[in-house]
Tab-separated table of C-alpha atoms and ligand atoms in Angstrom:
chain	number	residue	atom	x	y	z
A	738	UNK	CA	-3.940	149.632	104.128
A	739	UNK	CA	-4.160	147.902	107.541
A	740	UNK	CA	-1.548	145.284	107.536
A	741	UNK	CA	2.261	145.041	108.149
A	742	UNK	CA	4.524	144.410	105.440
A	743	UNK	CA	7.470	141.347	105.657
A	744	UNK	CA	10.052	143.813	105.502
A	745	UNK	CA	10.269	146.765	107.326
A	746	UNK	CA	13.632	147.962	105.447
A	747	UNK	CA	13.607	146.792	102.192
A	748	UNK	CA	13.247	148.987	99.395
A	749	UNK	CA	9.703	149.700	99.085
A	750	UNK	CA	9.379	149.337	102.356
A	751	UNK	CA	6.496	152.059	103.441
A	752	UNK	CA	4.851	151.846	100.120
A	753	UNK	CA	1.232	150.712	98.978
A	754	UNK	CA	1.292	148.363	96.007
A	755	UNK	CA	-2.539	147.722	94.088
A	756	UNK	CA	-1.803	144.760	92.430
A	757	UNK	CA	-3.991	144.207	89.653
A	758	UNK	CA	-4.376	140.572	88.204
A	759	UNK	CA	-5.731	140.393	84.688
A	760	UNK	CA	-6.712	136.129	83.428
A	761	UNK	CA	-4.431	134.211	81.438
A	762	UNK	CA	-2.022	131.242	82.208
A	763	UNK	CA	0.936	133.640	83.326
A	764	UNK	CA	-1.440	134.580	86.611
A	765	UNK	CA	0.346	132.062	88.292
A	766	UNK	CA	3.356	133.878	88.632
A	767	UNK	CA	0.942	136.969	90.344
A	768	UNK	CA	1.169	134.972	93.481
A	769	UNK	CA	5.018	134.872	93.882
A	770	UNK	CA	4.737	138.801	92.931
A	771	UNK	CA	3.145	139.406	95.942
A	772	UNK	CA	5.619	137.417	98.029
A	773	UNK	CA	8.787	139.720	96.403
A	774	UNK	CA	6.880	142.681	96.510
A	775	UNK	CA	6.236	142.190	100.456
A	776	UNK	CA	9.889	140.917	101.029
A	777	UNK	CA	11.033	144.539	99.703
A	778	UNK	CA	8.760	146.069	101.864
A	779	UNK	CA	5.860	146.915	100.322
A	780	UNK	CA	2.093	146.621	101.269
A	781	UNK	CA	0.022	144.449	98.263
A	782	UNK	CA	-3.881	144.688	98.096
A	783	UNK	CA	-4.311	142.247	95.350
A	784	UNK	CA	-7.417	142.738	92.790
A	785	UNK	CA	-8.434	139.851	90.580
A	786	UNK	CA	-10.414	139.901	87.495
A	787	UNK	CA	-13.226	137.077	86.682
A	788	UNK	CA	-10.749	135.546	84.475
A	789	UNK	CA	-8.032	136.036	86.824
A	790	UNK	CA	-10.068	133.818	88.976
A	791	UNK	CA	-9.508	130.669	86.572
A	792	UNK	CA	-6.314	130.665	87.165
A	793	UNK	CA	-5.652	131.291	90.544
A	794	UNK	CA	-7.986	132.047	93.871
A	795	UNK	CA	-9.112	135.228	95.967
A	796	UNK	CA	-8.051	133.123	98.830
A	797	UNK	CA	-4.450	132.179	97.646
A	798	UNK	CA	-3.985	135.928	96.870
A	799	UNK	CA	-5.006	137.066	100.045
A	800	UNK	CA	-3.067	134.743	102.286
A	801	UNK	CA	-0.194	136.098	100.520
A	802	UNK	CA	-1.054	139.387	100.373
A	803	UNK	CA	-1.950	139.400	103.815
A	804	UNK	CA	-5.326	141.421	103.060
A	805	UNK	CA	-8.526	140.510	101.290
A	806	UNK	CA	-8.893	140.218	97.574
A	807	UNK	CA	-11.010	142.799	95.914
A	808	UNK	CA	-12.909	140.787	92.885
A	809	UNK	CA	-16.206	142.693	91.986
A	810	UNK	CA	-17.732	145.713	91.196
A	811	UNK	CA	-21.118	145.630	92.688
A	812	UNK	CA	-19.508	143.691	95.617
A	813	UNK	CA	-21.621	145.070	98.233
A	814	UNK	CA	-19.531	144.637	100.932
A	815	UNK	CA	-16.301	146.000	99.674
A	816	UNK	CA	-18.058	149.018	97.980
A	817	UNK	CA	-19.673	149.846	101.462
A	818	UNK	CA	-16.211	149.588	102.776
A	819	UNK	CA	-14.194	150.846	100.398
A	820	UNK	CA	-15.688	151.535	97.247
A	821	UNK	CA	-13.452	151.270	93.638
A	822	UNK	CA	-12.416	154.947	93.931
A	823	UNK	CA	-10.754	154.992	97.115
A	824	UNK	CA	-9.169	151.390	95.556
A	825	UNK	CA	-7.486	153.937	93.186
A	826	UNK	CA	-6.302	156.307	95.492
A	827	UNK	CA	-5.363	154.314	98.153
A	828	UNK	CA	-1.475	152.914	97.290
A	829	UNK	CA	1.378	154.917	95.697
A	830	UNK	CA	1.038	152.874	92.600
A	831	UNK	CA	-0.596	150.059	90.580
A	832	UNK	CA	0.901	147.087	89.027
A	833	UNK	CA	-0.695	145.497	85.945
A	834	UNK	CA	0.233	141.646	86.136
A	835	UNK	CA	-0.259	139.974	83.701
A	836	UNK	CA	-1.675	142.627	81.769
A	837	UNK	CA	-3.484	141.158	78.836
A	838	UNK	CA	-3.985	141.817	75.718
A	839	UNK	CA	-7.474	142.621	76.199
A	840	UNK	CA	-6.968	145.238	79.529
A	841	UNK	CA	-4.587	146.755	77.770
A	842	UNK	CA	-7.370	147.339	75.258
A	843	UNK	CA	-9.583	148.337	77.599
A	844	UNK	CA	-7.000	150.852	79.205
A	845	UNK	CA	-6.214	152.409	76.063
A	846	UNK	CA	-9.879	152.953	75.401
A	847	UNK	CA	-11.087	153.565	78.470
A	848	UNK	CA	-14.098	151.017	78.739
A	849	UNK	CA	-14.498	150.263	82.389
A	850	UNK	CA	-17.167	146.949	82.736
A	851	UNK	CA	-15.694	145.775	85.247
A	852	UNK	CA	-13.678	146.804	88.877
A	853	UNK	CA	-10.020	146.605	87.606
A	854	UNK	CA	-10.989	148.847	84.364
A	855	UNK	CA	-13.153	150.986	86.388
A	856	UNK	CA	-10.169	151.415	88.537
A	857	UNK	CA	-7.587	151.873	86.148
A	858	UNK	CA	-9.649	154.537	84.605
A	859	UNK	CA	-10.586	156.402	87.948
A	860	UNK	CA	-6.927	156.718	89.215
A	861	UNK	CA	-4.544	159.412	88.904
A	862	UNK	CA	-1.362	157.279	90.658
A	863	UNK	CA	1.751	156.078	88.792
A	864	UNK	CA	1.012	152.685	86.977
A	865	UNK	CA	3.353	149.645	85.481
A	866	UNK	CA	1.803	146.989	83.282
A	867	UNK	CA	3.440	143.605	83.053
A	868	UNK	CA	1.733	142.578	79.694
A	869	UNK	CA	1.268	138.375	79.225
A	870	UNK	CA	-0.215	136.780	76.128
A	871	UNK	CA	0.457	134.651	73.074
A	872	UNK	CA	3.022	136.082	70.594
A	873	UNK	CA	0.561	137.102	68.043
A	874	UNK	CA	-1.286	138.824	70.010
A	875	UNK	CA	1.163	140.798	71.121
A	876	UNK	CA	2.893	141.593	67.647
A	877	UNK	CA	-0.827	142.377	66.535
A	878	UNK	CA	-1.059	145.963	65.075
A	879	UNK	CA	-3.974	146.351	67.617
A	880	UNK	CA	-1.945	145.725	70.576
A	881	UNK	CA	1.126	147.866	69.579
A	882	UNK	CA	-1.207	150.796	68.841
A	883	UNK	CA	-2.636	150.378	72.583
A	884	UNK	CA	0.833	149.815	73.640
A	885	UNK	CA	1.732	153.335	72.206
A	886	UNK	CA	-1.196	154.753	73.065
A	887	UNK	CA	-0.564	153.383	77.263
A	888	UNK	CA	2.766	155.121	76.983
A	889	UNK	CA	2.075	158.351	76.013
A	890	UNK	CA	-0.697	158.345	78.689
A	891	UNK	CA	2.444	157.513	80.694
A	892	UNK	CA	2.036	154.235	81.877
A	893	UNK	CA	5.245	152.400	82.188
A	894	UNK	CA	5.888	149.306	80.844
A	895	UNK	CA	8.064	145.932	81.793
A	896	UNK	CA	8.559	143.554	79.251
A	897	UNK	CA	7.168	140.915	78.046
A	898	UNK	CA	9.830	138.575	77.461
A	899	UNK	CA	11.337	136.671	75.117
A	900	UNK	CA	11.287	132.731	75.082
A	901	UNK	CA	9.016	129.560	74.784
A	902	UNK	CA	5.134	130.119	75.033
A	903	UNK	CA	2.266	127.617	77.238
A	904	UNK	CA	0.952	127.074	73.406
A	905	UNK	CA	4.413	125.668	71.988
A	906	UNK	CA	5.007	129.118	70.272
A	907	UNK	CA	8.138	131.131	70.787
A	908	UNK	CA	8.724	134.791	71.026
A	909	UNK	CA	7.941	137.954	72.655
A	910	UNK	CA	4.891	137.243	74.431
A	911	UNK	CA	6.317	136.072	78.620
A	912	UNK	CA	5.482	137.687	81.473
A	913	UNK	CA	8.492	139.763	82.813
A	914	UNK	CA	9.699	137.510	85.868
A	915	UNK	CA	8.357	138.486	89.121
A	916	UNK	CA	11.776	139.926	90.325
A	917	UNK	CA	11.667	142.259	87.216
A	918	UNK	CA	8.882	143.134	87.899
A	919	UNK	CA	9.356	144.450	91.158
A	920	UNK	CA	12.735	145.911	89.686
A	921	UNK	CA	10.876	148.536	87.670
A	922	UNK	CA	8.307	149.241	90.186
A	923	UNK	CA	10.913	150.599	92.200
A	924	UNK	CA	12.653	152.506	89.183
A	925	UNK	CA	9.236	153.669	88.425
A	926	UNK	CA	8.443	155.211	91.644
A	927	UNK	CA	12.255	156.186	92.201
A	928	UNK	CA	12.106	158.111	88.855
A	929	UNK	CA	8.691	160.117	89.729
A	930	UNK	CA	9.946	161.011	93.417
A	931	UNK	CA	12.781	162.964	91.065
A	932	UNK	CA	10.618	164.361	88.943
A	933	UNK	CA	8.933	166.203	91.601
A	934	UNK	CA	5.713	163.522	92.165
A	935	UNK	CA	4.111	163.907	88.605
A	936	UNK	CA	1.950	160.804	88.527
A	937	UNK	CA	-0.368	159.433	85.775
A	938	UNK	CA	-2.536	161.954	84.424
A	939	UNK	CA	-1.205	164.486	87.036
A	940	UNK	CA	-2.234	167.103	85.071
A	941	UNK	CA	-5.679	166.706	86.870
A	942	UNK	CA	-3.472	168.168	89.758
A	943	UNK	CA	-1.571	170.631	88.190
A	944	UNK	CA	-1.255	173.589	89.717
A	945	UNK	CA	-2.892	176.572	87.305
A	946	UNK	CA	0.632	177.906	87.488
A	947	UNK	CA	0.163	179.573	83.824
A	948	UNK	CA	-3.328	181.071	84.496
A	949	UNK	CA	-4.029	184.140	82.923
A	950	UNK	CA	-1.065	183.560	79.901
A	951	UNK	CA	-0.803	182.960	76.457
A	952	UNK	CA	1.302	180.068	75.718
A	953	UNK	CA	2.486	179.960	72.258
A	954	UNK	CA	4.290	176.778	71.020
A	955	UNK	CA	5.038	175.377	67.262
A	956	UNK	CA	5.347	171.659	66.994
A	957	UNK	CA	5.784	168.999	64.118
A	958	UNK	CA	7.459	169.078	60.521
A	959	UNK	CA	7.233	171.405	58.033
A	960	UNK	CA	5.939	170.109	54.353
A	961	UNK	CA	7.727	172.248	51.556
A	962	UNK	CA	6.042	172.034	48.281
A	963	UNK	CA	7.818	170.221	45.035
A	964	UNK	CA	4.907	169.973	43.404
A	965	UNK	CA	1.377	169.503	44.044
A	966	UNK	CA	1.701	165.479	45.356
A	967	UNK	CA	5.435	165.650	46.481
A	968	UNK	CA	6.997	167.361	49.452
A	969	UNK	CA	10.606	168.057	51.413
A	970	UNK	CA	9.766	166.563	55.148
A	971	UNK	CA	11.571	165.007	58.205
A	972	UNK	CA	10.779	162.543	60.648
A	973	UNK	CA	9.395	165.163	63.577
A	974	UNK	CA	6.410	163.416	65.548
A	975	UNK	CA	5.633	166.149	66.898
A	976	UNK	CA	4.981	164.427	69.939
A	977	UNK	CA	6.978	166.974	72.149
A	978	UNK	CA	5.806	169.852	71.243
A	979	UNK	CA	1.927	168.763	71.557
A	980	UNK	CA	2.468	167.535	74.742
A	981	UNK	CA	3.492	170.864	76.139
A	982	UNK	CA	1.233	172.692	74.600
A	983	UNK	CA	-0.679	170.131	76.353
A	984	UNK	CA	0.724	170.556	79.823
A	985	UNK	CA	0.422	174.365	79.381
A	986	UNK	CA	-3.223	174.029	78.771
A	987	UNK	CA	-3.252	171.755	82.065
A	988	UNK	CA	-1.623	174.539	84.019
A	989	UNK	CA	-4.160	177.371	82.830
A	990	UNK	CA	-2.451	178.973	80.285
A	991	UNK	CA	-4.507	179.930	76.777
A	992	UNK	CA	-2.893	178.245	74.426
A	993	UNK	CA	-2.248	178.411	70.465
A	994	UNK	CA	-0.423	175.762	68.958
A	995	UNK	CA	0.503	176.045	65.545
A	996	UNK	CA	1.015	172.454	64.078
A	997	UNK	CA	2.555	171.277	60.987
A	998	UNK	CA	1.007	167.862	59.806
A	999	UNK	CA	1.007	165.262	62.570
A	1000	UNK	CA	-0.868	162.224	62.346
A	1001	UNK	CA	-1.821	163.135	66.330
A	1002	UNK	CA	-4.952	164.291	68.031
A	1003	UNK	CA	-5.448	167.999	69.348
A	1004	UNK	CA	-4.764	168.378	72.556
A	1005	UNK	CA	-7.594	169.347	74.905
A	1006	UNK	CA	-8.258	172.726	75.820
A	1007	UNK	CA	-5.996	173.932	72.623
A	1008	UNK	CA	-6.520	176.658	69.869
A	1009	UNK	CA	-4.717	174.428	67.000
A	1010	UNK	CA	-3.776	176.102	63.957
A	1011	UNK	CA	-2.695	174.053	61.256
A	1012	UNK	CA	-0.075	174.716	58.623
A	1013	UNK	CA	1.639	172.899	56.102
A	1014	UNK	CA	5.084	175.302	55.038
A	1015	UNK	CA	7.531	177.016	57.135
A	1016	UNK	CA	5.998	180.151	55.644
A	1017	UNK	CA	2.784	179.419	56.738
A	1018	UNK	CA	4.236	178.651	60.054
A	1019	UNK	CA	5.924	181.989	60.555
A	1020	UNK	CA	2.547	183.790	59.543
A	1021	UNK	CA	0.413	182.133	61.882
A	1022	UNK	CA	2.856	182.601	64.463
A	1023	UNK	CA	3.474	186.250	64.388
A	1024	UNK	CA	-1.065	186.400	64.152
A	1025	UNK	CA	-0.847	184.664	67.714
A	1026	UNK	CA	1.209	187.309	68.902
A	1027	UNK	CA	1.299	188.575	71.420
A	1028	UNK	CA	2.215	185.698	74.071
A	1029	UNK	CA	4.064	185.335	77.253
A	1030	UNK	CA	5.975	182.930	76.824
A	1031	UNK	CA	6.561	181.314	73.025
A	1032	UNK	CA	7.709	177.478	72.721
A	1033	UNK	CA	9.322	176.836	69.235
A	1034	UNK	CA	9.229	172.882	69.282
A	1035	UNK	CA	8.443	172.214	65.756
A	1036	UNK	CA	11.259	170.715	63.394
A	1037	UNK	CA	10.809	173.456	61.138
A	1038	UNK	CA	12.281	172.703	57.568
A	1039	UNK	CA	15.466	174.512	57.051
A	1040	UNK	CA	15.180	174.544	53.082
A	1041	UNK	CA	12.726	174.474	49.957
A	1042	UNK	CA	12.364	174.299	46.289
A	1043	UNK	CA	13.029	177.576	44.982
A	1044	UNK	CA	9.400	176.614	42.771
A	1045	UNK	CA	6.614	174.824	43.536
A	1046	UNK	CA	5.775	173.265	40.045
A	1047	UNK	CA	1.778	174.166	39.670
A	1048	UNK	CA	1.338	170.779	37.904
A	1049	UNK	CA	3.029	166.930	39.024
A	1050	UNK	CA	6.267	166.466	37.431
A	1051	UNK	CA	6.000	163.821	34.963
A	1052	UNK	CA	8.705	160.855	34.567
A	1053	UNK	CA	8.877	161.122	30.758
A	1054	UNK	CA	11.332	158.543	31.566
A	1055	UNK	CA	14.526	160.977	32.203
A	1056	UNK	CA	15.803	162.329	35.073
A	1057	UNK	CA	14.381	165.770	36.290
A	1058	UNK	CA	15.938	168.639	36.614
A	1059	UNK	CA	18.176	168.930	40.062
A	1060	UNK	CA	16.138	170.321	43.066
A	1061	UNK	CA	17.271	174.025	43.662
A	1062	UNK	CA	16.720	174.758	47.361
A	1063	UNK	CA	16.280	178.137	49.222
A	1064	UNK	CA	16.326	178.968	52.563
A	1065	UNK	CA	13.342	179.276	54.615
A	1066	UNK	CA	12.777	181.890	57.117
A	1067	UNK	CA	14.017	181.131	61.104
A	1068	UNK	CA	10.520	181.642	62.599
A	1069	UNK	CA	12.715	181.330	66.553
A	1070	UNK	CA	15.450	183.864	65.197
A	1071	UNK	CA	12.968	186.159	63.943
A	1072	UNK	CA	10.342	185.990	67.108
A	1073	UNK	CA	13.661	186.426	69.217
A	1074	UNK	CA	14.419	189.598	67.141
A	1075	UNK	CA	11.794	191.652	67.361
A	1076	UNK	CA	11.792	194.652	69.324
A	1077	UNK	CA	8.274	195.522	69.754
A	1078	UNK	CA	5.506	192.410	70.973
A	1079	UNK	CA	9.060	189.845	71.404
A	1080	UNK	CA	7.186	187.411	73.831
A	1081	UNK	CA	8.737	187.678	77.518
A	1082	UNK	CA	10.343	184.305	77.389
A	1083	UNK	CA	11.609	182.602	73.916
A	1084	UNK	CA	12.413	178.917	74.314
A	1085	UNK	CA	13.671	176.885	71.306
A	1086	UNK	CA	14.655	173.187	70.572
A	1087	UNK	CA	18.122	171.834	69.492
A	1088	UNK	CA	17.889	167.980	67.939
A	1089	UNK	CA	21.682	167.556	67.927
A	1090	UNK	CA	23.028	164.378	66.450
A	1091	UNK	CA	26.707	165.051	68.476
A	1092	UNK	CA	27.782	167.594	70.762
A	1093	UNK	CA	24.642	168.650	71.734
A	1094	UNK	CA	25.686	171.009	74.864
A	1095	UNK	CA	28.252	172.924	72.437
A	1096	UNK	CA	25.692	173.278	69.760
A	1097	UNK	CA	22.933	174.009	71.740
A	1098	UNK	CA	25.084	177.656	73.525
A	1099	UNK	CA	25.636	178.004	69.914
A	1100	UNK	CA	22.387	178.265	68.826
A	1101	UNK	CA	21.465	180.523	72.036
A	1102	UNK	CA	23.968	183.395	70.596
A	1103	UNK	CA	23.028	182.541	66.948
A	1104	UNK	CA	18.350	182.479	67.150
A	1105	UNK	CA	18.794	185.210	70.196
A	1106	UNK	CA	16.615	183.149	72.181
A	1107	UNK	CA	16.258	182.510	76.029
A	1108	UNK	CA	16.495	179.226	76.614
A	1109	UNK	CA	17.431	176.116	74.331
A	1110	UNK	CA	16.101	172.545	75.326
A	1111	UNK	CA	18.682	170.496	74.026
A	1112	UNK	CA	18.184	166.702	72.960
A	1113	UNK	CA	20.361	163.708	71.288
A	1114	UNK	CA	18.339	162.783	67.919
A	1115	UNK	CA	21.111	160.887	66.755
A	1116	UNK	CA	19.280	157.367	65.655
A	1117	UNK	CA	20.453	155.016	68.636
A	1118	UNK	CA	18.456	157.436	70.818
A	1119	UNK	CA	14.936	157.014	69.195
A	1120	UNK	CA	14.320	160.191	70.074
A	1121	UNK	CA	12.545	161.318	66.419
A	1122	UNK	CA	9.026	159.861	66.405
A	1123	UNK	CA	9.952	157.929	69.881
A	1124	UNK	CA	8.098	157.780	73.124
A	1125	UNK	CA	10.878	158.947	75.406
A	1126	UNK	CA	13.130	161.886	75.546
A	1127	UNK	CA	16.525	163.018	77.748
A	1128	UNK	CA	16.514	166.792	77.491
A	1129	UNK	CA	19.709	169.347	78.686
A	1130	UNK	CA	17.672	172.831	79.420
A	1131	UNK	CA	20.224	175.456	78.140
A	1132	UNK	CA	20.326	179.040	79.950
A	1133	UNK	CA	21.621	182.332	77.671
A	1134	UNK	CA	24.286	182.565	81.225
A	1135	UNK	CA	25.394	179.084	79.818
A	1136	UNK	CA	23.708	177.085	83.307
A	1137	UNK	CA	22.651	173.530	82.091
A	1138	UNK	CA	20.007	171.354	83.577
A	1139	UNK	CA	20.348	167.916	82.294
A	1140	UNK	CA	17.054	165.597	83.320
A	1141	UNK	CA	16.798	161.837	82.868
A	1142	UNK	CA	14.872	159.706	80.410
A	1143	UNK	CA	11.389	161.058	80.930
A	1144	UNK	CA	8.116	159.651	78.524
A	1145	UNK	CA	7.838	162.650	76.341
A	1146	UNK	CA	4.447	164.002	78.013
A	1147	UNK	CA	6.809	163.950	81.321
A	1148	UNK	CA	9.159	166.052	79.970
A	1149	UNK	CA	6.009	168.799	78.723
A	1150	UNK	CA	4.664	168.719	82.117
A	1151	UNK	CA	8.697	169.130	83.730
A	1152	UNK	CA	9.199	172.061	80.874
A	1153	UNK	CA	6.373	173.638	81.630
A	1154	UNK	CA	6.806	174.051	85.202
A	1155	UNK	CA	10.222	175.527	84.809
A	1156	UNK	CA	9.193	177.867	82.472
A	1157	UNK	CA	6.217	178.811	84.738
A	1158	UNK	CA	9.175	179.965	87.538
A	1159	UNK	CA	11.157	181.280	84.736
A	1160	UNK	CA	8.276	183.831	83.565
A	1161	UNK	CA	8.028	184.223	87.366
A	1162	UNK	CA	11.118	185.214	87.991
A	1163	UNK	CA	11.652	187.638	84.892
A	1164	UNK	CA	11.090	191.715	85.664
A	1165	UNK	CA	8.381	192.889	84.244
B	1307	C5P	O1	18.713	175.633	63.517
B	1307	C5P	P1	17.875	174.520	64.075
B	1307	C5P	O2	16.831	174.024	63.107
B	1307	C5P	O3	18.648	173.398	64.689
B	1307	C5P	O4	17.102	175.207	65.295
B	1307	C5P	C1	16.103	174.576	65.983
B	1307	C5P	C2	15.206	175.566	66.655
B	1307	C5P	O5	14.889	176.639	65.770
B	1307	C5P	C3	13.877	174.968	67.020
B	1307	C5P	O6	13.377	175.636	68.143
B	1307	C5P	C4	13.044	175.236	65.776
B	1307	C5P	O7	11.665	175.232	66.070
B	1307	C5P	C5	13.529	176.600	65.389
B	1307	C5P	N1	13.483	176.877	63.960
B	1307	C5P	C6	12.569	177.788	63.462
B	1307	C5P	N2	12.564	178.077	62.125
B	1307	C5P	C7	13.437	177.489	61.280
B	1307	C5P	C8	14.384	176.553	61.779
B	1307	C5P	C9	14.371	176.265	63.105
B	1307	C5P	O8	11.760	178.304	64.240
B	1307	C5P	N3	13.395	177.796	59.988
């Protein structure tokens, strides 16, 4: 980008904003965007949508913006120039505002008819969405399942607010205001500088770190048998645990992940086994053997009925006979004790609900393992079955790494690197 920005100091100051404007009443409140976004510093090539255009003008964006307003796809001119996929490389991140319920739709999906969806789904650079639109369509199942499905592709998100609607509704629904906006831009791009430049779908970048390994990693809940319609479970997403089996596939490791039911897709480029028991678990483990490095993410269940009944127990209408539980077989302690074909490196999991450093050296000694990766599951967190996760990595020489709030496919691709120098760094 050509121009100068307002501010040569403030704190964006050197960086390249695509600002993409999606239609809808809120669009308004794009313009003043630009203006805080260039008072902190930063660049802003503005983009408009047709609908966009209802609202407010190419011209109005670009006096602002101090640079001309990309509006079309086939715009001949601008794709001689510039073309749509140097638009998506060309700034260090893209902001979403509003975002409406129907691009985030088309994000989630994919479907690209027109430049900012074509753009969206070309780019590889950090992106915040600033979704706008009536309450209801923003409480709609539709739009919360795109939501989820944005974050996990690691977009980041600011608000919408609270508060009274154009249509004399009230609720969540409001753009975030333009200073908040520009708030989480900068904790967006602050937060991926620390975690070493991993943008949106970095992966694509990845450097084949793992090539030539076998990754092993166990992820989800375990289902124990009560009888043949009723099961012992817990709330495990498995959302972790897939996406590092994910990022190790992205770094050019073979992997087998051995998945307890998830209501999640396979990852790509990954030899999924499924299982239902903790048994079942441990036996397709030890068949993927041998590995180089062995990731035991899955919230295994630590109990089950001493009988599966072969038939469903009836209510006869008295109470049934007290559960009697067993223990089921530690699939990390018993990969971490074998002497012959023990993977190189042995990493397990520690959902803590309190005192999770203290636990987690505990359960170093205890499963013989070499690392622990230690998180708060107590319920304020959200951790279980949430988007986001704060992890402590836990050494057997008692070091501690503690990283911030990361999405949860962040903190595969982080995990995966460090194991990556790990394995490097081990003898043999
Ligand atoms: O003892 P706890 O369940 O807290 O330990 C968690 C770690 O042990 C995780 O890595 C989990 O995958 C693993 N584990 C296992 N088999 C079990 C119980 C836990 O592999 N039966």
């Amino acid at each position: 980008m050509s121009r100068s920005p307002s501010s040569a100091s403030g704190p964006l100051s050197g960086r390249r904003v695509l600002l993409v404007v999606g239609g809808g009443i809120a669009a308004y409140k794009a313009l003043d965007l630009i203006r805080r976004l260039r008072d902190r510093g930063a660049a802003v090539r503005p983009l408009l949508t047709e609908s966009a255009q209802e609202f407010i003008t190419p011209l109005a964006a670009a006096a602002l913006a101090g640079e001309r307003t990309h509006t079309d796809l086939f715009d001949r001119e601008s794709e001689a120039e510039i073309g749509h996929i140097r638009l998506a490389r060309d700034a260090d991140a893209i902001v979403v505002a509003p975002a409406t319920a129907n691009m985030m739709a088309r994000m989630a999906t994919g479907h690209a008819p027109d430049l900012a969806a074509t753009v969206l789904l070309a780019t590889t650079l950090p992106i915040l969405i600033a979704p706008a639109m009536n309450v209801r369509m923003w409480l709609h199942p539709a739009t919360q399942r795109n939501l989820a499905t944005l974050k996990a592709d690691g977009v980041t998100v600011v608000g919408p607010n609270e508060g009274a609607m154009a249509e004399a509704e009230f609720g969540p629904g409001r753009l975030a205001e333009p200073h908040e906006i520009a708030d989480a831009l900068e904790a967006m791009l602050a937060q991926r500088a620390q975690a070493g430049g991993f943008g949106f779908l970095a992966g694509r970048e990845t450097p084949k770190r793992l090539a030539g390994r076998h990754v092993l990693v166990t992820s989800g809940p375990t289902h124990e048998a009560i009888d043949p319609v009723r099961y012992l479970a817990n709330r495990s997403s498995g959302r972790q645990g897939h996406a590092v089996a994910a990022a190790a596939a992205e770094a050019g490791a073979r992997v087998t992940l051995v998945s307890g039911p998830v209501a999640l897709p396979d990852p790509a480029g990954v030899t999924v086994v499924r299982v239902e028991s903790a048994r079942e678990m441990l036996a397709a483990v030890e068949a993927a053997l041998p590995a180089d490095l062995a990731i035991f993410a899955a919230a295994v269940g630590d109990w089950r009925p001493a009988e599966t009944r072969g038939a469903k127990i009836k209510k006869d209408g008295h109470t049934p006979a007290p559960l009697t539980l067993v223990e089921n077989p530690d699939i990390l302690a018993t990969i971490s004790a074998r002497t012959e074909g023990r993977p190189p490196l042995v990493v397990g999991f520690a959902a803590e609900t309190d005192q999770v450093l203290d636990n987690a050296r505990k359960k170093i000694a205890r499963k013989g393992c070499d690392l622990i990766v230690a998180n708060d599951v107590s319920a304020e967190g959200g951790v279980m079955g949430g988007l986001d996760n704060t992890v402590h990595l836990v050494a057997r020489d008692g070091g501690v790494e503690t990283w911030p709030k990361l999405g949860k496919e962040e903190v595969g691709r982080r995990l995966v690197a460090r194991f990556s120098e790990w394995l490097a760094a081990r003898p043999g």
